[in-house]
Short mmCIF file of C-alpha atoms in Angstrom, two decimals:
data_model
loop_
_atom_site.label_atom_id
_atom_site.label_comp_id
_atom_site.label_asym_id
_atom_site.label_seq_id
_atom_site.Cartn_x
_atom_site.Cartn_y
_atom_site.Cartn_z
CA MET A 8 21.34 24.70 -5.21
CA SER A 9 18.33 26.94 -5.55
CA GLY A 10 15.93 27.59 -2.67
CA ARG A 11 12.99 26.63 -4.88
CA PHE A 12 13.08 22.98 -3.92
CA MET A 13 11.61 21.72 -0.69
CA VAL A 14 12.52 18.41 0.86
CA ARG A 15 9.59 16.59 2.41
CA ALA A 16 9.80 13.98 5.11
CA VAL A 17 9.20 10.53 3.74
CA LYS A 18 6.00 9.05 5.11
CA ARG A 19 5.84 5.39 5.83
CA HIS A 20 4.41 3.23 3.13
CA TYR A 21 3.10 -0.30 3.05
CA ILE A 22 3.67 -2.82 0.32
CA ALA A 23 0.44 -3.58 -1.52
CA LEU A 24 -0.53 -6.40 -3.85
CA ILE A 25 -2.75 -5.52 -6.77
CA HIS A 26 -4.63 -8.32 -8.50
CA LYS A 27 -6.73 -8.20 -11.63
CA GLU A 28 -8.82 -11.11 -12.81
CA PRO A 29 -10.32 -11.15 -16.31
CA GLU A 30 -13.72 -9.48 -16.40
CA SER A 31 -13.28 -7.91 -12.94
CA GLY A 32 -11.87 -4.81 -11.32
CA TYR A 33 -8.58 -4.33 -9.52
CA GLY A 34 -8.28 -5.58 -5.96
CA VAL A 35 -5.64 -4.30 -3.54
CA SER A 36 -4.49 -5.93 -0.31
CA PHE A 37 -1.72 -5.25 2.19
CA PRO A 38 0.31 -8.23 3.45
CA ASP A 39 1.16 -6.39 6.69
CA LEU A 40 -2.45 -5.33 7.34
CA PRO A 41 -4.72 -8.32 6.77
CA GLY A 42 -8.30 -7.31 6.07
CA VAL A 43 -7.42 -3.89 4.68
CA ILE A 44 -8.50 -3.98 1.05
CA ALA A 45 -9.56 -1.71 -1.76
CA ALA A 46 -11.12 -2.22 -5.17
CA ALA A 47 -11.69 -0.11 -8.27
CA SER A 48 -12.29 -0.41 -11.98
CA SER A 49 -8.90 1.00 -13.05
CA LEU A 50 -5.36 0.69 -11.76
CA ASP A 51 -5.10 4.42 -11.06
CA GLU A 52 -8.37 4.40 -9.11
CA ALA A 53 -7.25 1.29 -7.21
CA LEU A 54 -4.11 3.05 -6.03
CA VAL A 55 -6.13 6.06 -4.82
CA GLU A 56 -8.62 3.79 -3.06
CA ALA A 57 -5.77 1.79 -1.51
CA SER A 58 -4.20 4.98 -0.16
CA THR A 59 -7.53 6.02 1.36
CA ALA A 60 -8.20 2.57 2.85
CA LEU A 61 -4.69 2.54 4.32
CA ALA A 62 -5.18 5.96 5.93
CA PHE A 63 -8.48 4.93 7.54
CA ALA A 64 -6.98 1.66 8.78
CA LEU A 65 -3.98 3.39 10.33
CA ALA A 66 -6.23 5.98 11.98
CA ASP A 67 -8.31 3.16 13.51
CA LEU A 68 -5.30 1.02 14.46
CA PRO A 69 -2.99 3.09 16.65
CA ASP A 70 -0.87 -0.03 17.24
CA ALA A 71 -0.67 -0.99 13.56
CA PRO A 72 2.33 -3.12 12.73
CA GLN A 73 5.31 -1.40 11.21
CA PRO A 74 5.50 -2.11 7.50
CA ARG A 75 8.04 -4.68 6.40
CA THR A 76 10.48 -3.86 3.65
CA LEU A 77 10.15 -5.48 0.26
CA ASP A 78 13.37 -7.40 0.94
CA THR A 79 11.90 -8.80 4.15
CA LEU A 80 8.64 -9.69 2.44
CA ARG A 81 10.51 -11.53 -0.31
CA ASN A 82 11.77 -13.92 2.38
CA ASP A 83 8.19 -14.72 3.44
CA PRO A 84 6.84 -17.81 1.61
CA ARG A 85 3.24 -16.61 1.98
CA PHE A 86 4.09 -13.26 0.37
CA LEU A 87 5.81 -15.07 -2.49
CA GLU A 88 2.70 -17.15 -3.08
CA ASP A 89 0.27 -14.22 -2.71
CA SER A 90 2.32 -11.98 -5.01
CA LYS A 91 2.28 -14.36 -7.97
CA ASP A 92 0.54 -12.59 -10.85
CA ALA A 93 0.24 -9.40 -8.77
CA VAL A 94 1.54 -5.91 -9.21
CA VAL A 95 3.60 -5.01 -6.15
CA ALA A 96 3.36 -1.35 -5.14
CA ALA A 97 4.38 0.89 -2.26
CA VAL A 98 1.33 2.79 -1.00
CA SER A 99 1.37 5.69 1.46
CA PRO A 100 -1.71 6.67 3.45
CA ALA A 101 -3.79 9.49 1.99
CA PRO A 102 -2.51 12.65 3.72
CA HIS A 103 -5.88 14.38 4.01
CA ILE A 104 -7.13 11.47 6.13
CA SER A 105 -4.04 10.35 8.02
CA GLU A 106 -3.06 13.90 9.04
CA ALA A 107 -6.55 14.64 10.33
CA ALA A 108 -6.56 11.59 12.57
#
């Protein structure tokens, strides 16, 4: 194998729910971090905003709960209800914010 490839440590990520109502923007929430939300007019922007919001939240919450796995969340009835009609995504905190904290 060539030395050109670098392996990076995997940062923790949180499962996010992305909702889109007709005539509105995209809203993102994190089941493991109630109150941490993001919004944007496009899906790509919503993911960037979610990453930034997650980084700020984790910087402000030194005792933030560990993220649950998707398998664990799928056994949570509230998650199942909240995730109906949602895009489920894994979001990592924005590195330029979380590393500076």
